[in-house]
Coordinates of C-alpha atoms in Angstrom, one line a residue:
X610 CA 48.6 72.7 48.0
X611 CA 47.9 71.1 51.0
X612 CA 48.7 72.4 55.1
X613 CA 51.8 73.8 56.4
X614 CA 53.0 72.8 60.2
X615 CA 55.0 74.7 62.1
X616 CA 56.7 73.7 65.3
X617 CA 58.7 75.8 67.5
X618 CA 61.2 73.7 70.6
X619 CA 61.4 75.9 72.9
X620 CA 63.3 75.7 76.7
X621 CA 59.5 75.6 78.6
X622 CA 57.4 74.0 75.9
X623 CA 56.9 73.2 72.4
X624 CA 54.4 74.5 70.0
X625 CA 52.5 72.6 67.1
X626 CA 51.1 75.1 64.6
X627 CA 48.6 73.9 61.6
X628 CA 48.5 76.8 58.5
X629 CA 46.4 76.4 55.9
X630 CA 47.4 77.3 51.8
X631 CA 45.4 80.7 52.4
X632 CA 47.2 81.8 55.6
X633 CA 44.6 81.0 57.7
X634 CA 45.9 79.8 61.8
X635 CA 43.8 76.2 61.8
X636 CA 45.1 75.0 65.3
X637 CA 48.1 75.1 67.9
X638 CA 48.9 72.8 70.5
X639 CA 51.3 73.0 73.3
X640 CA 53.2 70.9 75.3
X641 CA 55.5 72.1 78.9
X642 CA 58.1 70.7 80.3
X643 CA 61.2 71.8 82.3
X644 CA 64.8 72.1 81.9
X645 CA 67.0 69.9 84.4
X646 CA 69.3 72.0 87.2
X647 CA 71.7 69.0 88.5
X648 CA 74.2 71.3 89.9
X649 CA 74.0 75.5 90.5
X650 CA 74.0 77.3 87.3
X651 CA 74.2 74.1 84.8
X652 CA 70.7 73.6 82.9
X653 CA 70.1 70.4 80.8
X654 CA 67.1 69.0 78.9
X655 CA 66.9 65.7 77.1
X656 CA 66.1 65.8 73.6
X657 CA 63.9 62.4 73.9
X658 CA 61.5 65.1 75.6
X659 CA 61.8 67.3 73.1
X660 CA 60.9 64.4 70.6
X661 CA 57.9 62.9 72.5
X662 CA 56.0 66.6 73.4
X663 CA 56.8 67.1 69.3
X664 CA 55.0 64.0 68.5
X665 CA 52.2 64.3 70.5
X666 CA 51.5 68.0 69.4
X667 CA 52.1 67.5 66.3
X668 CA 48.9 64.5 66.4
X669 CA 46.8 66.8 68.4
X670 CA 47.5 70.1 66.1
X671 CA 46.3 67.8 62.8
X672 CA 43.3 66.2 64.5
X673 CA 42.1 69.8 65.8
X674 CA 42.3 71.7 62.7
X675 CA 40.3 68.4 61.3
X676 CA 42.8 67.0 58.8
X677 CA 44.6 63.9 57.8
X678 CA 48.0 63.3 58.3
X679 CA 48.7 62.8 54.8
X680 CA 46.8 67.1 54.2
X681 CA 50.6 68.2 55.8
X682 CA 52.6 68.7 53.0
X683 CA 55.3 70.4 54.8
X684 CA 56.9 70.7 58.2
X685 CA 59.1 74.0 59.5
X686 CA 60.9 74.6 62.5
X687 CA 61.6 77.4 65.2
X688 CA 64.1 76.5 68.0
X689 CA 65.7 77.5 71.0
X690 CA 69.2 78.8 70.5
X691 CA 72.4 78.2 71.1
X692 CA 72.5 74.6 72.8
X693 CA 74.8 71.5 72.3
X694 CA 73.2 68.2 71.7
X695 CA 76.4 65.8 70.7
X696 CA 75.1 62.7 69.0
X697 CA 77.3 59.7 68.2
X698 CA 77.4 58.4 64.4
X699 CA 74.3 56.8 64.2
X700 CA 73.0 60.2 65.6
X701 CA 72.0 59.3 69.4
X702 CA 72.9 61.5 72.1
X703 CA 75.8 61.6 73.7
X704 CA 74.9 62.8 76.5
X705 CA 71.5 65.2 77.8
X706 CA 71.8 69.0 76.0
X707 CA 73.6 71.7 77.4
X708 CA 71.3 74.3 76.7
X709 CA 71.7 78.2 76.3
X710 CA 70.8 79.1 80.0
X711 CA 73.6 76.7 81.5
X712 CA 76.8 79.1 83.0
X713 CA 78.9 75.3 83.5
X714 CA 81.4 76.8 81.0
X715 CA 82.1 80.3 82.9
X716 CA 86.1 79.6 83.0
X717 CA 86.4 78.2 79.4
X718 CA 84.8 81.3 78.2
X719 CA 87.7 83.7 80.2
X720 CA 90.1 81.5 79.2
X721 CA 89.1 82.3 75.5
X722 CA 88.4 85.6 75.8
X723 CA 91.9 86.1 77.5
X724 CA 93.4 84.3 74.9
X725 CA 91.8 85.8 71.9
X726 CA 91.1 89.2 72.5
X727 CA 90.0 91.3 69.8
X728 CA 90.5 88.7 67.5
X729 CA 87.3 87.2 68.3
X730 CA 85.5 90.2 66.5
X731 CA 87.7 89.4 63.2
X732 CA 86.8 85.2 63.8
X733 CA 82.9 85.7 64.0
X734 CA 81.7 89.4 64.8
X735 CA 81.0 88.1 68.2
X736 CA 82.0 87.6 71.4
X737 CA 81.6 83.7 73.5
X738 CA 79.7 83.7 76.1
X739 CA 78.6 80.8 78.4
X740 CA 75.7 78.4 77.1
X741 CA 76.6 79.2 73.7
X742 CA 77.1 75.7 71.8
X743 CA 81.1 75.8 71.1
X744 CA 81.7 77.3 75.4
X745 CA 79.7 74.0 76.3
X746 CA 81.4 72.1 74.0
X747 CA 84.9 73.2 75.0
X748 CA 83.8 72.8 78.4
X749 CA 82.9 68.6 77.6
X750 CA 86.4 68.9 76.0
X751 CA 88.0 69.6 78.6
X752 CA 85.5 67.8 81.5
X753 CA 84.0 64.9 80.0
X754 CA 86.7 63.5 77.3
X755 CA 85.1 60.5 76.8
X756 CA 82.0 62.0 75.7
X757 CA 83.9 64.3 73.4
X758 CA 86.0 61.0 72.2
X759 CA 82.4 60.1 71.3
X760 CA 80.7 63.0 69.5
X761 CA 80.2 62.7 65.6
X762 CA 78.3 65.6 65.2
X763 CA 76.9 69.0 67.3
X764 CA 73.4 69.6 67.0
X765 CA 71.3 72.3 68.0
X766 CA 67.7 71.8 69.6
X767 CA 65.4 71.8 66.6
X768 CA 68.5 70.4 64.2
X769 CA 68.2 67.0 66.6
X770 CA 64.3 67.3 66.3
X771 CA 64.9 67.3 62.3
X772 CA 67.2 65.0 62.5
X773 CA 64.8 62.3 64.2
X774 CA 62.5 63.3 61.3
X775 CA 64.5 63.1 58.4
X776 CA 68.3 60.8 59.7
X777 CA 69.9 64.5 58.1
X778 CA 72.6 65.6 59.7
X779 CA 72.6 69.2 59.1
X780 CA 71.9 73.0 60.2
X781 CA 71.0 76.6 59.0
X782 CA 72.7 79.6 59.2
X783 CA 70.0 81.5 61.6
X784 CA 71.0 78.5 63.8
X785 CA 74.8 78.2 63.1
X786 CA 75.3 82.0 64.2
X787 CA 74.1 81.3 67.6
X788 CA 76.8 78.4 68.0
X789 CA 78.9 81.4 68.1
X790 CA 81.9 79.5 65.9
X791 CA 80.5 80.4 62.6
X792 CA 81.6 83.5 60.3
X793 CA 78.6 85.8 60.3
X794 CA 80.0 87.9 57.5
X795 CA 81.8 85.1 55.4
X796 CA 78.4 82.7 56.0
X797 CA 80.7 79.5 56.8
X798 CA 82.2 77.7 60.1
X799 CA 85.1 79.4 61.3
X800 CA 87.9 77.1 61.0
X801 CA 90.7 79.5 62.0
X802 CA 88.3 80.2 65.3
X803 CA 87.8 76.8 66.1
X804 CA 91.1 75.8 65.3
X805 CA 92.8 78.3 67.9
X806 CA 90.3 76.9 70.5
X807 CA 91.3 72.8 69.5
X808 CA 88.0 71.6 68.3
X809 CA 87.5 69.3 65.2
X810 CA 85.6 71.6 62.2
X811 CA 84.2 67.9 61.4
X812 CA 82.3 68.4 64.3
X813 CA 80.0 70.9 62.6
X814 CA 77.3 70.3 60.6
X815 CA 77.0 71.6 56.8
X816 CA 74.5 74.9 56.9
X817 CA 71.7 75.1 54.2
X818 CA 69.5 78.4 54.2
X819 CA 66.0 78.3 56.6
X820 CA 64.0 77.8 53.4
X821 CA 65.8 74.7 52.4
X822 CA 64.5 71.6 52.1
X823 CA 65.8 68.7 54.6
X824 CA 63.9 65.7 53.0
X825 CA 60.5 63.6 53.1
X826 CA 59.6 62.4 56.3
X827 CA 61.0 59.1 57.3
X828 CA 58.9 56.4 57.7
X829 CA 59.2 55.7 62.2
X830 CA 58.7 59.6 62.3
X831 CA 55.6 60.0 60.2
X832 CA 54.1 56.9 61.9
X833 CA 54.9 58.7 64.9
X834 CA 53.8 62.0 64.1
X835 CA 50.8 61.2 62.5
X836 CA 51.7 62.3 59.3
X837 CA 52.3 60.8 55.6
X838 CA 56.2 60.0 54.2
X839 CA 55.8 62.4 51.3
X840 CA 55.4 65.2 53.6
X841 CA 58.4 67.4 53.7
X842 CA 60.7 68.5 56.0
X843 CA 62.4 72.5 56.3
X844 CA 65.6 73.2 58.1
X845 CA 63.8 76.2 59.8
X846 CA 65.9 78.7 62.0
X847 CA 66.4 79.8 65.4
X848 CA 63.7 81.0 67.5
X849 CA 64.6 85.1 66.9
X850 CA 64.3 84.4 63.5
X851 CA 61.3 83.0 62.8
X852 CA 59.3 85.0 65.7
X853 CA 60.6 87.9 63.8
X854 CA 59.2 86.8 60.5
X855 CA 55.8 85.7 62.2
X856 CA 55.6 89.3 63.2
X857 CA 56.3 90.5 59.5
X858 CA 59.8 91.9 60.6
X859 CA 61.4 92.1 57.2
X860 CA 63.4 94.9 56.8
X861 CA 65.7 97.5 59.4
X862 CA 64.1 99.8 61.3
X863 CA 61.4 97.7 63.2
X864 CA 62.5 95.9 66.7
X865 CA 61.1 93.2 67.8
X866 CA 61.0 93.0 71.8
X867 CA 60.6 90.0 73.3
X868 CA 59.6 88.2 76.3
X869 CA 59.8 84.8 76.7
X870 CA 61.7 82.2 78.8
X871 CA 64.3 84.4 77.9
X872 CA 64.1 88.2 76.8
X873 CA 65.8 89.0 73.7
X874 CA 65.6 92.6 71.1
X875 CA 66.2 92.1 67.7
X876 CA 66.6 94.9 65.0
X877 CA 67.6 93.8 61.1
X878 CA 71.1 95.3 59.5
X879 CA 72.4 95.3 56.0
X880 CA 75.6 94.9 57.2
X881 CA 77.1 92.6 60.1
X882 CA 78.0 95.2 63.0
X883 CA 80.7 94.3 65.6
X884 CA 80.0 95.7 69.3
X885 CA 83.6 97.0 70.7
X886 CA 81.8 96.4 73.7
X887 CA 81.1 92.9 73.5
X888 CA 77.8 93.5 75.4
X889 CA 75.1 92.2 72.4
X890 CA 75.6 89.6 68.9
X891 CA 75.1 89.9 65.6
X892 CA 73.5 86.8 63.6
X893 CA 72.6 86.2 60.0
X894 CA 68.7 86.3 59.1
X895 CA 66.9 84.8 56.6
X896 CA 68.4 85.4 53.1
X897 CA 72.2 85.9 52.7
X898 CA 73.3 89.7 52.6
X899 CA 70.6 90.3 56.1
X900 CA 71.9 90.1 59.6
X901 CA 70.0 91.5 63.0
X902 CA 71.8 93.0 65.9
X903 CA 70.3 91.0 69.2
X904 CA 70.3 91.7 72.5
X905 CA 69.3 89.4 75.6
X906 CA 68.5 88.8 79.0
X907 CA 67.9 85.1 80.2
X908 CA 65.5 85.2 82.8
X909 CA 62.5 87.2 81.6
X910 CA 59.5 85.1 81.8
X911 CA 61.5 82.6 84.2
X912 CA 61.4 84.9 87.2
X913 CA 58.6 84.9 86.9
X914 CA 57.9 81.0 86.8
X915 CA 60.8 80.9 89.6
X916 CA 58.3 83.2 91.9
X917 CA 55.3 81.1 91.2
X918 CA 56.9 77.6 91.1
X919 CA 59.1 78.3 94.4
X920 CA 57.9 81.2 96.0
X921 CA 54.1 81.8 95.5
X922 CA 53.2 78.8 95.0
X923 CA 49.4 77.8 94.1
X924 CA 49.2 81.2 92.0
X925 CA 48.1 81.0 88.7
X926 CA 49.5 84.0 85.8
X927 CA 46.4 84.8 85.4
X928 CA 46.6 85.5 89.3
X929 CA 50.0 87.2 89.9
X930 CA 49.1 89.4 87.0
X931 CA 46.1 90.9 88.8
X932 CA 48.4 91.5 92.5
X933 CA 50.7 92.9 90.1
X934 CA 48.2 95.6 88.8
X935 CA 47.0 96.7 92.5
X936 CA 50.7 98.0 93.5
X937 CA 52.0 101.5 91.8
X938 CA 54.7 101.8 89.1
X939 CA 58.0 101.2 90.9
X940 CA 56.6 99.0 93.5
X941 CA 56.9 101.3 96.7
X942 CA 60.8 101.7 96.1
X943 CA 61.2 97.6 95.5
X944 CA 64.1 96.9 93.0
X945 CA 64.4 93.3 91.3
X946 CA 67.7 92.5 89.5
X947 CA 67.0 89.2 87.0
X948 CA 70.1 87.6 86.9
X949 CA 69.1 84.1 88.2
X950 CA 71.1 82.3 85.9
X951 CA 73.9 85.3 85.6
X952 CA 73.0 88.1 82.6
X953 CA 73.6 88.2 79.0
X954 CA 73.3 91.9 77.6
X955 CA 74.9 94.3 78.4
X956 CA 77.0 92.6 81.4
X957 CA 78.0 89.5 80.0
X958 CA 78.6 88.1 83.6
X959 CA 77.8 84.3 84.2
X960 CA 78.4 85.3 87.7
X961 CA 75.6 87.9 87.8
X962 CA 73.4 87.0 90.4
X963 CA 69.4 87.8 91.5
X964 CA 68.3 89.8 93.8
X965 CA 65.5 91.9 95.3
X966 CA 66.8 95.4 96.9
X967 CA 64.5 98.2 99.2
X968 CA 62.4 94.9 100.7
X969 CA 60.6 96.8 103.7
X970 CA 57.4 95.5 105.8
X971 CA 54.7 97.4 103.6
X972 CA 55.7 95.0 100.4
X973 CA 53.3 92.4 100.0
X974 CA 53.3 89.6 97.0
X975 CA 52.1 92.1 94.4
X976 CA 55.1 94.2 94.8
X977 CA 57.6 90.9 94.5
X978 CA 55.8 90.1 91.0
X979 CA 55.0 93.8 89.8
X980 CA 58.9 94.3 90.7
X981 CA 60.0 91.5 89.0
X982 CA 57.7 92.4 85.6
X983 CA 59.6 96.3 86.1
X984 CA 63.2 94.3 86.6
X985 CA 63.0 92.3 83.1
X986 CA 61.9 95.5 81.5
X987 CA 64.7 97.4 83.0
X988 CA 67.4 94.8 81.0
X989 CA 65.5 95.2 77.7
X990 CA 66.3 98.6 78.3
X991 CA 69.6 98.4 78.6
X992 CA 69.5 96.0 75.3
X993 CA 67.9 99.0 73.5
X994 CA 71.1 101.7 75.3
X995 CA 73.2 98.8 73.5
X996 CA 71.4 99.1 70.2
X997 CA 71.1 103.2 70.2
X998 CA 74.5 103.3 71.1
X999 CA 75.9 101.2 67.8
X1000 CA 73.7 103.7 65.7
X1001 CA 71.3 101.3 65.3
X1002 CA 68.1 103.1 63.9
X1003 CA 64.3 101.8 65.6
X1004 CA 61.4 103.6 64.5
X1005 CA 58.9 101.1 65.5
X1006 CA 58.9 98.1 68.5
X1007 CA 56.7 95.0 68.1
X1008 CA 55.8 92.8 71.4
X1009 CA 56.7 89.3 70.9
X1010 CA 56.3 85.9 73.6
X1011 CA 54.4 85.4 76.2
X1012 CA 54.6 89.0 77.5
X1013 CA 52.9 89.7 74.2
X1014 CA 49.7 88.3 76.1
X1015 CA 49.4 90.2 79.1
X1016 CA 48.4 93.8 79.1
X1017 CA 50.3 94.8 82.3
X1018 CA 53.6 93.7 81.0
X1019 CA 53.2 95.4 77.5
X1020 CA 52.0 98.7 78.9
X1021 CA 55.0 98.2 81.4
X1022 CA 57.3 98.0 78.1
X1023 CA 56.1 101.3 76.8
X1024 CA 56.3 102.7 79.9
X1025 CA 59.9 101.8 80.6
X1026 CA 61.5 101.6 77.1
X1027 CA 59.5 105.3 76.4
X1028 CA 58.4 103.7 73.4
X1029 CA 55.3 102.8 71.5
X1030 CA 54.6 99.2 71.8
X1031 CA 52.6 97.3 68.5
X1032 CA 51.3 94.2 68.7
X1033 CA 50.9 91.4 66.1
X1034 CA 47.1 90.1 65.9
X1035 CA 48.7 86.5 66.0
X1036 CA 50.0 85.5 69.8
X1037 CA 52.3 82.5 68.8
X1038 CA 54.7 84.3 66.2
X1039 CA 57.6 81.7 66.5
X1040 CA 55.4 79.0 65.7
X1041 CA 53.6 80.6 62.6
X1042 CA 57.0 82.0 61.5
X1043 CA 58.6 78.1 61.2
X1044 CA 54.9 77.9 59.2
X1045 CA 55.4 80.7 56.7
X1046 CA 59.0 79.7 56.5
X1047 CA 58.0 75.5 55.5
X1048 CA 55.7 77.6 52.4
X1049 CA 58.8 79.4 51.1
X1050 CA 60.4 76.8 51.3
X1051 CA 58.3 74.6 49.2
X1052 CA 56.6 76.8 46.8
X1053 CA 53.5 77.6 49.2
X1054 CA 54.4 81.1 48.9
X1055 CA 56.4 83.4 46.4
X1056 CA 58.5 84.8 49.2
X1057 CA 58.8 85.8 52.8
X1058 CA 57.1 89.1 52.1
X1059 CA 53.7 88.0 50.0
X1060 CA 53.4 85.4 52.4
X1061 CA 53.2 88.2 55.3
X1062 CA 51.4 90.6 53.5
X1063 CA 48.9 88.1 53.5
X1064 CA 49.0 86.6 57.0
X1065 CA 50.2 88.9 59.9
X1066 CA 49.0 91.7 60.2
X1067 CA 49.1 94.3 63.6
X1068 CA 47.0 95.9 66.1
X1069 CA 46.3 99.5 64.9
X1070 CA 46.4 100.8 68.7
X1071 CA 49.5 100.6 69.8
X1072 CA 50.2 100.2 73.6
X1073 CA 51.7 104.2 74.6
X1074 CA 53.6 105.5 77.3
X1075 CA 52.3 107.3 80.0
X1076 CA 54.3 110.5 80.8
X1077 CA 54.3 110.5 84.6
X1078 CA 55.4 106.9 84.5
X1079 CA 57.9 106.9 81.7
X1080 CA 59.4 109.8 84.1
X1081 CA 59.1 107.5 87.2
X1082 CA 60.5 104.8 85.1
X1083 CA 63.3 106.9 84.2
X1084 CA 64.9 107.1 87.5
X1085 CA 63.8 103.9 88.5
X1086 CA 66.1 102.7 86.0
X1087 CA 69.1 104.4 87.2
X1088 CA 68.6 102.9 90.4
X1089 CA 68.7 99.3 89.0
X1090 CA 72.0 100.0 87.0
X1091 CA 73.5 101.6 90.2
X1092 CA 72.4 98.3 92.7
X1093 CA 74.4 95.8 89.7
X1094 CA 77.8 98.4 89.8
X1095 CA 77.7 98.4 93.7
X1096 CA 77.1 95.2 94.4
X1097 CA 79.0 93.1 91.6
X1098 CA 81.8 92.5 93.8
X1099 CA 79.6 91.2 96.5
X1100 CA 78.2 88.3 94.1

């Protein structure tokens, strides 16, 4: 049996991940790049990126593990959720992606919620929110007909990525959730959803399971890549999905807690679960009959690239992390609110905005980063209030993304959530998960579960909360729920 790759498309970089038969992590490469902000609140990317940083990783992964192209027998995918990439027949773009992040579509998402009501829950156990695939594409509808007139298919991210790959048009049903027009109970498109809303069902892609094979390679692309033509090519699934199963997350009862560009918590269900509230989702998982409850938070990691790109410049992480660590939990009285592209969980408000509250002449740039770290935790929180409060049962949390790599930020997660934080031994868990994923899919391994028996395994040591600072935490927290109530309006 020969290597596994697994690449995860992500909204700040991609990852190229090289697995050998035995489980054993040869090589990852990595690739950054940015999303596009052409007006306030829109965010774009251009799937030629995507393609070009997946290319050249994909090279550089082989050559560092010391391998051919032609010892890849298999290919899997993690990706970035919920964005629209509309390709014509012969499958170019339409136009650049609309990715989850973007608020463009704030008033087609009223409009529908207006419209449909409750009826959403019965459509697709969700709610719509703005930069989910079918809110951006009502919004091109309705804004840039002639690109609609042009669409023959919706991608998502990694689907377009495949697509280049392979020339399949096609999704999974990790993915498909996120579009949030697909049936997460029935396992199909919604038709009766999409047709109260006007859009074309043909639009959508069929939906094959993560494990399912795509196809061989195409020539251009393994030229491109590096690789041979009989290596072969798995759908993959969205980026909560496959970080989940690269941290062994197989069953209910274990969250995984994450903090990436994005912050997202994840906890598995055996039965789809509507929130009355419409504050969180719930998506399929791997294998038919398994759903997760998810909650999110979109700027987690981003603030604090937005503090070191346009604030602090000429800090490194490795820098802000250690101002970070000299100021005290709660940052002298400094409040940060994260909601520089709106909020997700539990607010659902694309009008949401940023701010830092208590700002007084002692702060210095520790307490703006430290702050900002305590801010993101603070929404995960309230993801977790969202999950407790649908009965939703956690015994253990597992620290996922890039937060998963710095020591202040995971003892700020037991601190805050008043939780026990575990940590997988293996830092890039979207990447390995699209890895362990391509074996399943083509025989590599028996099933999800011998594969992670075998390969991820976790810290004994988990990170534990403090008691004086869970407690200083704990009214901290009521302060930052208190500054977004009084000062919505003002927004």
């Amino acid at each position: 049996m020969r290597a596994l790759m697994g690449i995860d498309v992500g909204t700040s970089s991609v990852r190229s991940l090289i697995l050998d038969p035995r489980g054993r992590i040869l090589s990852v490469c990595r690739e950054e790049y940015r999303f596009d902000i052409p007006e306030i609140g829109w965010a774009e990317q251009d799937p030629e990126v995507w393609w070009h940083a997946v290319c050249r990783t994909a090279r550089r992964a082989v050559g560092q593990a010391g391998l051919g192209g032609g010892e890849i027998g298999a290919v899997g995918f993690s990706g970035q959720m919920h964005g629209l990439v509309p390709v014509t027949r012969s499958g170019e773009p339409v136009r650049r992606a609309i990715i989850w992040c973007d608020q463009r579509s704030a008033e087609q998402v009223r409009a529908i919620r207006e419209s449909l009501g409750a009826a959403l829950g019965r459509y697709t156990c969700n709610t719509v929110n703005t930069g989910s695939l079918v809110a951006s594409l009502k919004w091109m509808q309705e804004n840039e007909r002639e690109n609609y007139a042009r669409t023959f298919a919706v991608l998502l991210p990694k689907d377009y990525v495949r697509f280049r790959m392979t020339g399949r048009i096609s999704t999974d049903w990790t993915d498909a959730a996120g579009t949030l027009a697909f049936d997460v109970a029935r396992g199909c498109w919604s038709e009766e959803f999409l047709g109260r809303l006007g859009l074309h069902v043909e639009l959508f892609p069929e939906v094959l399971a993560p494990s399912d094979v795509a196809g061989p390679l195409a020539p251009a692309a393994a030229e491109a890549m590096g690789l041979s033509t009989d290596c072969l090519v798995v759908h993959g699934g969205a980026d909560q999905v496959m970080q989940a199963l690269g941290n062994g997350i197989l069953e209910p009862g274990v969250a995984s807690v994450t903090i990436g560009t994005g912050g997202q918590v994840l906890s598995l269900l055996t039965e789809p679960r509507y929130d009355p509230g419409l504050s969180s989702h719930t998506f399929n998982y791997l294998a038919r009959g398994q759903w997760y409850f998810m909650g999110a938070t979109l700027c987690a990691g981003l603030s604090l690239r937005w503090l070191r790109d346009h604030v602090l410049s000429g800090l490194s992480y490795g820098d802000m992390a250690a101002l970070a660590a000299e100021v005290p939990p709660g940052s002298e009285g400094l409040v940060y609110l994260p909601y520089l592209l709106g909020e997700r969980t539990p607010h659902m408000d694309p009008g949401a905005r940023g701010m830092f509250f208590g700002l007084s002449m002692k702060h210095e740039r520790g307490h703006l980063i430290r702050a900002a770290m305590e801010g993101v935790v603070y929404s995960l929180k309230e993801c977790f209030a969202v999950l407790e409060a649908l009965g939703i049962r956690v015994r253990e949390v597992v620290a996922s993304g890039g937060g998963s790599r710095s020591p202040l930020w995971l003892q700020l997660q037991a601190d805050i959530l008043n939780k026990e934080i575990y940590l997988s031994d293996m830092s890039e868990q979207a990447s390995l998960g699209a890895a362990i994923n391509a074996g399943v899919g083509v025989g590599c391994f028996d099933s999800y579960s011998s594969a992670c028996r075998g390969i991820v395994t976790r810290s004994p040591n988990p990170y534990v909360p403090d008691p004086e600072n869970a407690a200083r935490y704990g009214e901290g927290f009521e302060r930052y729920k208190a500054l977004y109530r009084n000062t919505r309006e003002l927004m």
